[in-house]
mmCIF file of C-alpha atoms in Angstrom:
data_model
loop_
_atom_site.group_PDB
_atom_site.id
_atom_site.type_symbol
_atom_site.label_atom_id
_atom_site.label_comp_id
_atom_site.label_asym_id
_atom_site.label_seq_id
_atom_site.Cartn_x
_atom_site.Cartn_y
_atom_site.Cartn_z
ATOM 1 C CA MET A 1 43.242 46.431 -1.812
ATOM 2 C CA ASN A 2 41.423 49.220 -0.024
ATOM 3 C CA ALA A 3 43.467 49.905 3.085
ATOM 4 C CA ALA A 4 40.474 51.668 4.664
ATOM 5 C CA ALA A 5 38.346 48.509 4.639
ATOM 6 C CA LYS A 6 38.326 46.274 7.695
ATOM 7 C CA VAL A 7 40.590 43.271 7.269
ATOM 8 C CA CYS A 8 40.218 39.675 8.443
ATOM 9 C CA PHE A 9 43.428 37.641 8.392
ATOM 10 C CA VAL A 10 42.920 33.852 8.282
ATOM 11 C CA ILE A 11 45.621 31.592 9.682
ATOM 12 C CA MET A 12 45.162 27.910 8.864
ATOM 13 C CA GLY A 13 46.698 25.018 6.995
ATOM 14 C CA PHE A 14 45.981 24.698 3.294
ATOM 15 C CA GLY A 15 45.432 21.758 0.999
ATOM 16 C CA LYS A 16 44.843 18.252 2.345
ATOM 17 C CA LYS A 17 46.056 17.611 5.879
ATOM 18 C CA GLN A 18 46.046 14.432 7.917
ATOM 19 C CA ASP A 19 44.416 14.517 11.330
ATOM 20 C CA TYR A 20 46.408 11.820 13.097
ATOM 21 C CA GLY A 21 44.029 11.714 16.055
ATOM 22 C CA SER A 22 41.133 10.478 13.928
ATOM 23 C CA ASN A 23 43.109 9.039 10.963
ATOM 24 C CA ARG A 24 41.202 11.307 8.571
ATOM 25 C CA THR A 25 42.433 13.525 5.766
ATOM 26 C CA LEU A 26 40.775 16.958 5.705
ATOM 27 C CA ASP A 27 40.825 19.271 2.702
ATOM 28 C CA LEU A 28 41.234 22.569 4.532
ATOM 29 C CA ASP A 29 40.828 24.558 1.313
ATOM 30 C CA GLN A 30 37.186 23.485 1.386
ATOM 31 C CA THR A 31 36.820 24.925 4.897
ATOM 32 C CA TYR A 32 38.203 28.239 3.688
ATOM 33 C CA LYS A 33 36.200 28.417 0.457
ATOM 34 C CA ASN A 34 32.886 27.138 1.808
ATOM 35 C CA ILE A 35 32.771 28.507 5.347
ATOM 36 C CA ILE A 36 35.352 31.111 6.313
ATOM 37 C CA LYS A 37 35.714 33.311 3.233
ATOM 38 C CA PRO A 38 31.956 33.598 2.470
ATOM 39 C CA ALA A 39 31.152 34.442 6.118
ATOM 40 C CA VAL A 40 33.895 37.064 6.283
ATOM 41 C CA GLU A 41 32.922 38.719 3.006
ATOM 42 C CA GLN A 42 29.230 38.698 3.983
ATOM 43 C CA SER A 43 30.358 40.687 7.047
ATOM 44 C CA SER A 44 31.911 43.322 4.730
ATOM 45 C CA LEU A 45 35.503 42.516 5.687
ATOM 46 C CA ARG A 46 38.364 41.898 3.294
ATOM 47 C CA CYS A 47 39.395 38.237 3.714
ATOM 48 C CA ILE A 48 43.096 37.369 3.405
ATOM 49 C CA ARG A 49 44.540 33.906 3.955
ATOM 50 C CA ALA A 50 48.255 33.509 4.610
ATOM 51 C CA ASP A 51 49.016 31.698 1.344
ATOM 52 C CA GLU A 52 47.395 34.544 -0.622
ATOM 53 C CA ILE A 53 50.219 36.849 0.424
ATOM 54 C CA MET A 54 53.127 34.468 1.086
ATOM 55 C CA ASP A 55 55.988 34.656 -1.353
ATOM 56 C CA SER A 56 58.305 32.571 0.835
ATOM 57 C CA GLY A 57 58.016 29.877 3.467
ATOM 58 C CA ILE A 58 58.708 32.186 6.386
ATOM 59 C CA ILE A 59 56.517 34.535 8.381
ATOM 60 C CA ASP A 60 57.530 37.890 6.969
ATOM 61 C CA LYS A 61 56.822 41.511 7.819
ATOM 62 C CA SER A 62 53.415 41.556 6.145
ATOM 63 C CA MET A 63 52.211 38.476 8.010
ATOM 64 C CA TYR A 64 53.353 39.792 11.390
ATOM 65 C CA ALA A 65 51.681 43.110 10.602
ATOM 66 C CA LEU A 66 48.399 41.366 9.789
ATOM 67 C CA ILE A 67 48.585 39.091 12.837
ATOM 68 C CA MET A 68 49.121 42.187 14.972
ATOM 69 C CA LYS A 69 46.891 44.749 13.312
ATOM 70 C CA ALA A 70 44.108 42.974 11.406
ATOM 71 C CA ASP A 71 40.642 43.952 12.616
ATOM 72 C CA LEU A 72 39.885 40.238 12.965
ATOM 73 C CA VAL A 73 41.961 37.053 12.945
ATOM 74 C CA ILE A 74 40.352 33.657 12.361
ATOM 75 C CA ALA A 75 42.543 30.689 13.272
ATOM 76 C CA ASP A 76 41.499 27.171 12.230
ATOM 77 C CA ILE A 77 43.465 24.819 14.483
ATOM 78 C CA SER A 78 42.109 21.614 12.886
ATOM 79 C CA THR A 79 44.888 19.003 12.447
ATOM 80 C CA TYR A 80 47.034 21.162 14.777
ATOM 81 C CA ASN A 81 49.435 22.650 12.257
ATOM 82 C CA PRO A 82 52.342 23.993 14.385
ATOM 83 C CA ASN A 83 52.593 27.172 12.294
ATOM 84 C CA VAL A 84 48.933 27.948 12.965
ATOM 85 C CA LEU A 85 49.320 27.369 16.702
ATOM 86 C CA TYR A 86 52.422 29.586 16.752
ATOM 87 C CA GLU A 87 50.683 32.380 14.834
ATOM 88 C CA LEU A 88 47.636 32.109 17.113
ATOM 89 C CA GLY A 89 49.958 32.475 20.092
ATOM 90 C CA VAL A 90 51.492 35.592 18.554
ATOM 91 C CA ARG A 91 48.021 37.057 17.960
ATOM 92 C CA HIS A 92 47.024 36.423 21.577
ATOM 93 C CA ALA A 93 50.250 38.080 22.720
ATOM 94 C CA VAL A 94 49.794 41.269 20.707
ATOM 95 C CA ARG A 95 46.012 41.750 20.485
ATOM 96 C CA PRO A 96 43.573 41.509 23.409
ATOM 97 C CA PHE A 97 40.440 41.010 21.298
ATOM 98 C CA SER A 98 38.932 40.127 17.889
ATOM 99 C CA THR A 99 40.301 36.590 17.461
ATOM 100 C CA ILE A 100 38.122 33.604 16.534
ATOM 101 C CA ILE A 101 39.302 30.003 16.878
ATOM 102 C CA LEU A 102 37.795 27.337 14.601
ATOM 103 C CA LYS A 103 38.133 23.577 14.958
ATOM 104 C CA GLU A 104 36.693 20.586 13.128
ATOM 105 C CA LYS A 105 34.622 18.765 15.728
ATOM 106 C CA GLY A 106 36.384 15.420 15.240
ATOM 107 C CA CYS A 107 39.818 16.850 16.104
ATOM 108 C CA ASP A 108 40.816 16.530 19.753
ATOM 109 C CA PHE A 109 42.379 19.342 21.774
ATOM 110 C CA PRO A 110 46.174 19.000 22.017
ATOM 111 C CA PHE A 111 46.206 21.094 25.187
ATOM 112 C CA ASP A 112 43.848 23.128 27.386
ATOM 113 C CA LEU A 113 42.017 25.652 25.218
ATOM 114 C CA ASN A 114 38.696 25.136 26.941
ATOM 115 C CA HIS A 115 38.671 28.673 28.324
ATOM 116 C CA ASN A 116 38.522 29.972 24.757
ATOM 117 C CA ARG A 117 35.316 30.194 22.766
ATOM 118 C CA ILE A 118 35.782 27.803 19.853
ATOM 119 C CA PHE A 119 33.607 27.612 16.746
ATOM 120 C CA THR A 120 33.229 23.995 15.586
ATOM 121 C CA TYR A 121 32.198 22.581 12.228
ATOM 122 C CA THR A 122 31.844 19.166 10.607
ATOM 123 C CA HIS A 123 34.126 18.162 7.732
ATOM 124 C CA LEU A 124 33.348 15.228 5.431
ATOM 125 C CA GLY A 125 37.045 14.770 4.567
ATOM 126 C CA GLU A 126 37.123 15.821 0.922
ATOM 127 C CA ASP A 127 34.654 18.662 1.296
ATOM 128 C CA ILE A 128 32.052 20.419 3.460
ATOM 129 C CA GLY A 129 28.414 19.398 3.050
ATOM 130 C CA ALA A 130 26.120 22.107 1.639
ATOM 131 C CA ASP A 131 23.839 22.186 4.694
ATOM 132 C CA GLU A 132 26.795 22.374 7.071
ATOM 133 C CA ALA A 133 28.435 25.106 4.983
ATOM 134 C CA ASN A 134 25.258 27.187 5.021
ATOM 135 C CA ARG A 135 24.819 26.713 8.766
ATOM 136 C CA CYS A 136 28.415 27.623 9.506
ATOM 137 C CA GLN A 137 28.384 30.667 7.216
ATOM 138 C CA THR A 138 25.329 32.056 9.000
ATOM 139 C CA GLU A 139 26.573 31.359 12.523
ATOM 140 C CA LEU A 140 30.136 32.492 11.816
ATOM 141 C CA ARG A 141 28.878 35.731 10.224
ATOM 142 C CA LEU A 142 26.827 36.476 13.345
ATOM 143 C CA LEU A 143 29.841 35.712 15.551
ATOM 144 C CA ILE A 144 32.105 37.950 13.440
ATOM 145 C CA ASN A 145 29.701 40.882 13.696
ATOM 146 C CA GLU A 146 29.337 40.363 17.442
ATOM 147 C CA ILE A 147 33.088 40.221 18.042
ATOM 148 C CA ILE A 148 33.905 43.201 15.832
ATOM 149 C CA LEU A 149 31.267 45.291 17.598
ATOM 150 C CA ALA A 150 31.855 44.217 21.220
ATOM 151 C CA GLN A 151 35.689 43.927 21.193
ATOM 152 C CA ASN A 152 35.629 41.796 24.340
ATOM 153 C CA VAL A 153 38.940 40.381 25.510
ATOM 154 C CA ASP A 154 39.484 36.880 24.083
ATOM 155 C CA SER A 155 43.241 36.578 24.589
ATOM 156 C CA PRO A 156 44.138 34.502 27.670
ATOM 157 C CA LEU A 157 47.199 36.718 28.239
ATOM 158 C CA TYR A 158 45.196 39.935 28.492
ATOM 159 C CA GLU A 159 42.381 38.201 30.353
ATOM 160 C CA TYR A 160 44.662 37.154 33.207
ATOM 161 C CA LEU A 161 47.228 39.978 33.065
ATOM 162 C CA LYS A 162 44.737 42.793 32.828
ATOM 163 C CA LYS A 163 47.225 45.661 33.115
ATOM 164 C CA THR A 164 49.367 44.458 30.222
ATOM 165 C CA THR A 165 49.704 47.006 27.414
ATOM 166 C CA PRO A 166 49.656 45.568 23.873
ATOM 167 C CA PRO A 167 52.385 46.653 21.418
ATOM 168 C CA SER A 168 51.441 49.076 18.662
ATOM 169 C CA LEU A 169 52.125 49.318 14.946
ATOM 170 C CA ASN A 170 52.348 52.656 13.183
ATOM 171 C CA GLU A 171 49.218 53.199 11.080
ATOM 172 C CA ASP A 172 51.189 54.459 8.079
ATOM 173 C CA GLU A 173 53.396 51.358 8.197
ATOM 174 C CA TYR A 174 50.340 49.099 8.263
ATOM 175 C CA THR A 175 48.750 50.960 5.358
ATOM 176 C CA GLN A 176 51.978 50.532 3.389
ATOM 177 C CA VAL A 177 51.906 46.782 4.071
ATOM 178 C CA LEU A 178 48.342 46.530 2.750
ATOM 179 C CA ASP A 179 49.210 48.516 -0.359
ATOM 180 C CA GLU A 180 52.220 46.267 -1.058
ATOM 181 C CA LEU A 181 50.088 43.141 -0.678
ATOM 182 C CA ALA A 182 47.745 44.327 -3.424
ATOM 183 C CA GLU A 183 50.646 44.319 -5.883
ATOM 184 C CA LYS A 184 51.892 40.809 -5.144
ATOM 185 C CA GLU A 185 51.450 38.312 -7.962
ATOM 186 C CA ASN A 186 54.081 35.611 -7.338
ATOM 187 C CA THR A 187 52.415 34.309 -4.200
ATOM 188 C CA VAL A 188 51.841 30.767 -2.999
ATOM 189 C CA PHE A 189 48.125 31.196 -3.640
ATOM 190 C CA ALA A 190 48.649 32.372 -7.234
ATOM 191 C CA PHE A 191 50.903 29.438 -8.126
ATOM 192 C CA VAL A 192 48.583 26.916 -6.449
ATOM 193 C CA GLU A 193 45.553 28.223 -8.357
ATOM 194 C CA LYS A 194 47.458 28.001 -11.651
ATOM 195 C CA ALA A 195 48.587 24.438 -10.859
ATOM 196 C CA LYS A 196 45.044 23.333 -10.013
ATOM 197 C CA GLU A 197 43.738 24.869 -13.222
ATOM 198 C CA PHE A 198 46.307 22.941 -15.304
ATOM 199 C CA MET A 199 45.344 19.720 -13.519
ATOM 200 C CA LYS A 200 41.633 20.284 -14.019
ATOM 201 C CA ASN A 201 41.995 20.976 -17.757
ATOM 202 C CA SER A 202 44.440 18.171 -18.539
ATOM 203 C CA SER A 203 43.243 15.394 -20.855
ATOM 204 C CA LEU A 204 44.571 12.558 -22.985
ATOM 205 C CA GLU A 205 44.680 14.897 -25.993
ATOM 206 C CA LYS A 206 46.230 17.792 -24.068
ATOM 207 C CA ASN A 207 48.401 16.705 -21.144
ATOM 208 C CA LEU A 208 48.967 19.731 -18.909
ATOM 209 C CA PHE A 209 50.458 17.893 -15.946
ATOM 210 C CA GLU A 210 53.994 18.987 -16.884
ATOM 211 C CA GLU A 211 52.866 22.614 -16.576
ATOM 212 C CA ALA A 212 51.112 21.790 -13.297
ATOM 213 C CA ALA A 213 54.261 20.122 -11.942
ATOM 214 C CA ALA A 214 56.254 23.254 -12.802
ATOM 215 C CA MET A 215 53.814 25.374 -10.766
ATOM 216 C CA TRP A 216 53.971 22.983 -7.806
ATOM 217 C CA SER A 217 57.765 23.078 -8.040
ATOM 218 C CA LYS A 218 57.715 26.867 -7.699
ATOM 219 C CA VAL A 219 55.443 26.627 -4.673
ATOM 220 C CA GLU A 220 57.592 23.900 -3.132
ATOM 221 C CA GLN A 221 60.647 26.124 -3.467
ATOM 222 C CA LEU A 222 58.808 28.903 -1.655
ATOM 223 C CA VAL A 223 57.534 26.622 1.136
ATOM 224 C CA PRO A 224 59.799 23.533 1.234
ATOM 225 C CA THR A 225 58.372 22.314 4.552
ATOM 226 C CA GLU A 226 54.784 21.995 3.237
ATOM 227 C CA LYS A 227 54.369 18.342 2.276
ATOM 228 C CA TYR A 228 51.097 18.930 0.408
ATOM 229 C CA PHE A 229 53.047 20.789 -2.294
ATOM 230 C CA THR A 230 55.599 17.963 -2.515
ATOM 231 C CA GLN A 231 52.791 15.423 -2.856
ATOM 232 C CA GLN A 232 51.133 17.351 -5.671
ATOM 233 C CA ARG A 233 54.433 17.871 -7.485
ATOM 234 C CA ALA A 234 55.136 14.130 -7.369
ATOM 235 C CA LEU A 235 51.609 13.336 -8.587
ATOM 236 C CA CYS A 236 51.788 15.737 -11.533
ATOM 237 C CA THR A 237 55.325 14.694 -12.407
ATOM 238 C CA TYR A 238 54.402 11.047 -12.952
ATOM 239 C CA LYS A 239 51.189 11.985 -14.755
ATOM 240 C CA SER A 240 53.122 14.290 -17.097
ATOM 241 C CA LYS A 241 54.889 11.296 -18.713
ATOM 242 C CA GLN A 242 57.699 13.659 -19.691
ATOM 243 C CA PRO A 243 60.317 13.291 -21.057
ATOM 244 C CA SER A 244 59.182 9.651 -21.043
ATOM 245 C CA ILE A 245 56.861 7.549 -18.909
ATOM 246 C CA HIS A 246 59.730 5.766 -17.168
ATOM 247 C CA SER A 247 61.746 8.943 -16.569
ATOM 248 C CA ALA A 248 58.705 10.761 -15.201
ATOM 249 C CA LEU A 249 58.009 7.911 -12.781
ATOM 250 C CA CYS A 250 61.626 7.818 -11.599
ATOM 251 C CA ASP A 251 61.632 11.586 -11.090
ATOM 252 C CA ALA A 252 58.343 11.377 -9.184
ATOM 253 C CA LEU A 253 59.692 8.603 -6.952
ATOM 254 C CA VAL A 254 62.663 10.788 -5.979
ATOM 255 C CA ILE A 255 60.266 13.609 -5.093
ATOM 256 C CA ILE A 256 57.828 11.547 -2.988
ATOM 257 C CA ASP A 257 60.654 9.682 -1.226
ATOM 258 C CA ARG A 258 61.571 12.991 0.426
ATOM 259 C CA LEU A 259 58.459 12.465 2.545
ATOM 260 C CA ASN A 260 59.728 9.041 3.698
ATOM 261 C CA PRO A 261 56.576 7.046 2.849
ATOM 262 C CA ARG A 262 57.855 3.870 4.530
ATOM 263 C CA ASP A 263 57.477 5.585 7.920
ATOM 264 C CA SER A 264 54.585 7.865 6.999
ATOM 265 C CA HIS A 265 51.052 7.795 8.389
ATOM 266 C CA ASP A 266 49.842 10.242 5.744
ATOM 267 C CA THR A 267 47.270 8.678 3.399
ATOM 268 C CA GLU A 268 48.047 11.050 0.525
ATOM 269 C CA THR A 269 51.787 10.359 0.688
ATOM 270 C CA LEU A 270 51.239 6.602 0.837
ATOM 271 C CA GLY A 271 48.716 6.637 -2.013
ATOM 272 C CA ILE A 272 50.964 8.626 -4.362
ATOM 273 C CA ALA A 273 54.047 6.576 -3.454
ATOM 274 C CA GLY A 274 52.101 3.369 -4.077
ATOM 275 C CA ALA A 275 50.836 4.626 -7.445
ATOM 276 C CA ILE A 276 54.331 5.531 -8.612
ATOM 277 C CA CYS A 277 55.823 2.192 -7.561
ATOM 278 C CA ARG A 278 52.959 0.239 -9.131
ATOM 279 C CA ARG A 279 53.423 1.997 -12.450
ATOM 280 C CA LEU A 280 57.189 1.491 -12.280
ATOM 281 C CA PHE A 281 56.546 -2.229 -11.870
ATOM 282 C CA GLU A 282 54.201 -2.202 -14.865
ATOM 283 C CA GLU A 283 56.874 -0.426 -16.922
ATOM 284 C CA SER A 284 59.896 -2.454 -15.803
ATOM 285 C CA GLU A 285 58.446 -5.723 -14.402
ATOM 286 C CA ASP A 286 60.897 -5.304 -11.535
ATOM 287 C CA ALA A 287 59.279 -7.045 -8.540
ATOM 288 C CA VAL A 288 61.032 -4.665 -6.120
ATOM 289 C CA TYR A 289 58.685 -1.895 -7.213
ATOM 290 C CA LEU A 290 55.632 -4.130 -6.782
ATOM 291 C CA ASP A 291 56.713 -5.027 -3.254
ATOM 292 C CA ARG A 292 57.087 -1.330 -2.437
ATOM 293 C CA ALA A 293 53.648 -0.601 -3.897
ATOM 294 C CA ILE A 294 52.078 -3.332 -1.753
ATOM 295 C CA GLU A 295 53.898 -1.946 1.277
ATOM 296 C CA HIS A 296 52.751 1.642 0.713
ATOM 297 C CA TYR A 297 49.169 0.830 -0.265
ATOM 298 C CA GLY A 298 48.834 -1.718 2.521
ATOM 299 C CA ARG A 299 50.115 0.749 5.091
ATOM 300 C CA GLY A 300 47.632 3.401 3.978
ATOM 301 C CA TYR A 301 44.765 0.926 3.981
ATOM 302 C CA ASN A 302 45.539 -0.747 7.303
ATOM 303 C CA LEU A 303 46.402 2.432 9.207
ATOM 304 C CA ASN A 304 43.650 4.682 7.920
ATOM 305 C CA ASN A 305 40.997 2.348 6.439
ATOM 306 C CA ASP A 306 41.333 4.383 3.233
ATOM 307 C CA TYR A 307 39.354 3.055 0.267
ATOM 308 C CA TYR A 308 41.731 4.362 -2.432
ATOM 309 C CA THR A 309 44.831 2.721 -0.991
ATOM 310 C CA GLY A 310 42.788 -0.374 -0.108
ATOM 311 C CA GLU A 311 41.510 -0.852 -3.651
ATOM 312 C CA ASN A 312 45.015 -0.516 -5.070
ATOM 313 C CA TYR A 313 46.464 -2.742 -2.353
ATOM 314 C CA ALA A 314 44.110 -5.509 -3.546
ATOM 315 C CA PHE A 315 45.064 -4.906 -7.179
ATOM 316 C CA CYS A 316 48.776 -5.176 -6.380
ATOM 317 C CA LEU A 317 48.137 -8.433 -4.527
ATOM 318 C CA ASP A 318 46.574 -9.699 -7.774
ATOM 319 C CA LEU A 319 49.678 -8.634 -9.681
ATOM 320 C CA ARG A 320 51.862 -10.454 -7.158
ATOM 321 C CA ARG A 321 49.655 -13.582 -7.410
ATOM 322 C CA ASN A 322 50.246 -13.681 -11.170
ATOM 323 C CA SER A 323 54.003 -13.561 -10.680
ATOM 324 C CA VAL A 324 54.451 -16.378 -8.135
ATOM 325 C CA GLU A 325 54.636 -20.115 -8.848
ATOM 326 C CA ASP A 326 53.702 -21.578 -5.464
ATOM 327 C CA SER A 327 50.020 -22.642 -5.520
ATOM 328 C CA GLU A 328 49.472 -22.080 -1.784
ATOM 329 C CA GLU A 329 50.882 -18.562 -1.979
ATOM 330 C CA LYS A 330 48.610 -17.861 -4.954
ATOM 331 C CA ILE A 331 45.593 -18.910 -2.879
ATOM 332 C CA TYR A 332 46.784 -16.812 0.066
ATOM 333 C CA LEU A 333 47.242 -13.686 -2.074
ATOM 334 C CA LYS A 334 43.880 -14.200 -3.761
ATOM 335 C CA LEU A 335 42.104 -14.458 -0.412
ATOM 336 C CA ARG A 336 43.844 -11.331 0.934
ATOM 337 C CA ALA A 337 42.747 -9.348 -2.126
ATOM 338 C CA LYS A 338 39.199 -10.733 -1.951
ATOM 339 C CA LYS A 339 38.867 -9.918 1.745
ATOM 340 C CA ALA A 340 40.122 -6.362 1.213
ATOM 341 C CA ARG A 341 37.660 -5.734 -1.638
ATOM 342 C CA GLN A 342 34.710 -7.167 0.272
ATOM 343 C CA LYS A 343 35.529 -4.910 3.211
ATOM 344 C CA ILE A 344 35.851 -1.859 0.936
ATOM 345 C CA ILE A 345 32.527 -2.593 -0.792
ATOM 346 C CA GLY A 346 30.746 -3.079 2.538
ATOM 347 C CA PHE A 347 32.125 0.167 3.928
ATOM 348 C CA LEU A 348 31.512 2.271 0.801
ATOM 349 C CA GLU A 349 27.984 1.007 0.183
ATOM 350 C CA ILE A 350 27.111 2.169 3.691
ATOM 351 C CA VAL A 351 28.711 5.522 2.851
ATOM 352 C CA THR A 352 26.524 5.885 -0.272
ATOM 353 C CA ARG A 353 23.406 5.495 1.863
ATOM 354 C CA ASP A 354 24.454 8.220 4.273
ATOM 355 C CA SER A 355 22.254 11.323 4.270
ATOM 356 C CA ASP A 356 25.295 13.526 3.567
ATOM 357 C CA PHE A 357 26.631 11.445 0.670
ATOM 358 C CA GLU A 358 25.201 13.665 -2.074
ATOM 359 C CA LYS A 359 27.132 16.589 -0.602
ATOM 360 C CA ARG A 360 30.510 14.876 -0.968
ATOM 361 C CA GLU A 361 32.889 15.972 -3.701
ATOM 362 C CA ASP A 362 34.478 12.529 -4.071
ATOM 363 C CA LYS A 363 31.254 10.723 -5.048
ATOM 364 C CA GLU A 364 32.705 9.719 -8.413
ATOM 365 C CA TRP A 365 35.688 8.001 -6.790
ATOM 366 C CA VAL A 366 33.491 6.188 -4.278
ATOM 367 C CA PHE A 367 31.426 4.798 -7.169
ATOM 368 C CA ALA A 368 34.572 4.036 -9.173
ATOM 369 C CA SER A 369 36.097 2.050 -6.304
ATOM 370 C CA ILE A 370 32.934 0.033 -5.686
ATOM 371 C CA SER A 371 32.658 -0.671 -9.421
ATOM 372 C CA THR A 372 36.225 -1.913 -9.881
ATOM 373 C CA CYS A 373 36.005 -4.015 -6.720
ATOM 374 C CA TYR A 374 32.868 -5.733 -8.040
ATOM 375 C CA TYR A 375 34.514 -6.304 -11.422
ATOM 376 C CA ALA A 376 37.486 -7.903 -9.669
ATOM 377 C CA LEU A 377 35.097 -10.182 -7.739
ATOM 378 C CA ASN A 378 33.435 -11.324 -11.009
ATOM 379 C CA ASP A 379 30.192 -9.453 -10.332
ATOM 380 C CA ASP A 380 29.806 -7.617 -13.643
ATOM 381 C CA VAL A 381 26.187 -6.631 -13.035
ATOM 382 C CA LYS A 382 27.027 -4.570 -9.963
ATOM 383 C CA GLY A 383 30.264 -3.456 -11.597
ATOM 384 C CA HIS A 384 28.288 -1.931 -14.490
ATOM 385 C CA TYR A 385 25.732 -0.460 -12.094
ATOM 386 C CA TYR A 386 28.343 1.522 -10.159
ATOM 387 C CA GLU A 387 30.298 2.348 -13.320
ATOM 388 C CA ASP A 388 27.199 4.134 -14.645
ATOM 389 C CA LYS A 389 26.958 6.055 -11.379
ATOM 390 C CA PHE A 390 30.620 7.056 -11.722
ATOM 391 C CA LYS A 391 30.047 8.289 -15.281
ATOM 392 C CA ASN A 392 27.208 10.491 -14.059
ATOM 393 C CA GLU A 393 29.536 12.219 -11.585
ATOM 394 C CA PHE A 394 33.034 12.686 -13.048
ATOM 395 C CA THR A 395 33.961 16.216 -14.146
ATOM 396 C CA SER A 396 37.411 16.005 -15.747
ATOM 397 C CA PRO A 397 38.500 13.900 -18.767
ATOM 398 C CA TRP A 398 41.494 12.519 -16.899
ATOM 399 C CA GLU A 399 39.143 11.052 -14.248
ATOM 400 C CA GLU A 400 37.355 8.942 -16.871
ATOM 401 C CA GLU A 401 40.701 7.927 -18.376
ATOM 402 C CA THR A 402 41.971 6.843 -14.946
ATOM 403 C CA PHE A 403 38.860 4.737 -14.310
ATOM 404 C CA ASN A 404 38.953 3.076 -17.752
ATOM 405 C CA ASP A 405 42.627 2.274 -17.297
ATOM 406 C CA SER A 406 42.007 0.676 -13.874
ATOM 407 C CA LYS A 407 38.999 -1.270 -15.115
ATOM 408 C CA GLY A 408 40.898 -2.571 -18.137
ATOM 409 C CA LYS A 409 43.784 -3.798 -16.017
ATOM 410 C CA ILE A 410 41.472 -5.512 -13.537
ATOM 411 C CA LEU A 411 39.541 -7.307 -16.285
ATOM 412 C CA SER A 412 42.790 -8.359 -17.942
ATOM 413 C CA LEU A 413 44.121 -9.821 -14.689
ATOM 414 C CA ARG A 414 40.798 -11.428 -13.831
ATOM 415 C CA ASP A 415 40.478 -13.175 -17.186
ATOM 416 C CA SER A 416 44.134 -14.224 -17.501
#
């Protein structure tokens, strides 16, 4: 890292975060990769996000130095991560100018920040649309250049207490911090990138989820309070099937239970917990696991209107229908599953007609969900139609394997 170059320090959440105000899950990595980092680098600043330098879960010397001394700090307060709000407060306390606040437009203000200039953007949930990314890059780059040049006061503290003198950091000490950062390899960012690469390249012939789980475990040890890392570790653990399918599922259940899914509002937590319990039922035929799967999936679907948990909620109702003897209960369960699938299809088909749909990164899963719902409702023509659309979009072998597995189970239940 060239210590002489201007530095922008980005403070924000990372990974997928739930916005409880709007019941949406936002992938904040997409905000960083598609808006913030390109705009910063186009402005000839070195862009550093907190997880790129963190080697523990605490705010250490290097992070305080960057919060205090960085030529620019960009803080994305979307989903109101308490660490981000704390670090923004520290920045406002130690630096009168050169701070930009970002917020996704659907997230409400938790308190009065209206006196601050806030840059807003639109998030599609899984990703940022191409047009929106281009717009935001251009406008954010112009704002960055304006702020760096003008150095107008943007800290409320220094705006109201005009005679306050900001603390200082020795230039040699700051240069030393930057030099040390360039040598860091065992950072949160490095482990996360390795884990994602293992996940992307995993296939039926070469299962790399065990290696991915090991990376997520290292990250989780560094930042034990970050639930996104726990979620991903649980997901990769059950997909690893090591040392056996049943053992992997049991290990994954222990991991995800740390997030207390029964009381959670987080769609990702509920979806992973439901998937683990459903597979444990399929392995053991223990109805306790099926009941837990229905509980977790149903909670995610009913609280957040989430299509993934909704689709699996309906499937688990089918499994329960096959295991009960009472004819009236069978009819009741069948109708609940049918109603859920019809609602999911109606919602998702509207989504596919949206002008921004082609910009979404989860198109394949939208098509997959519509397809399996139609198959479950005995509409094979539309099931095939959306299956073909899914096959035109998926990028990783494991995605096709997941779809084929789900389709096979649905057809087996439907025809039994």
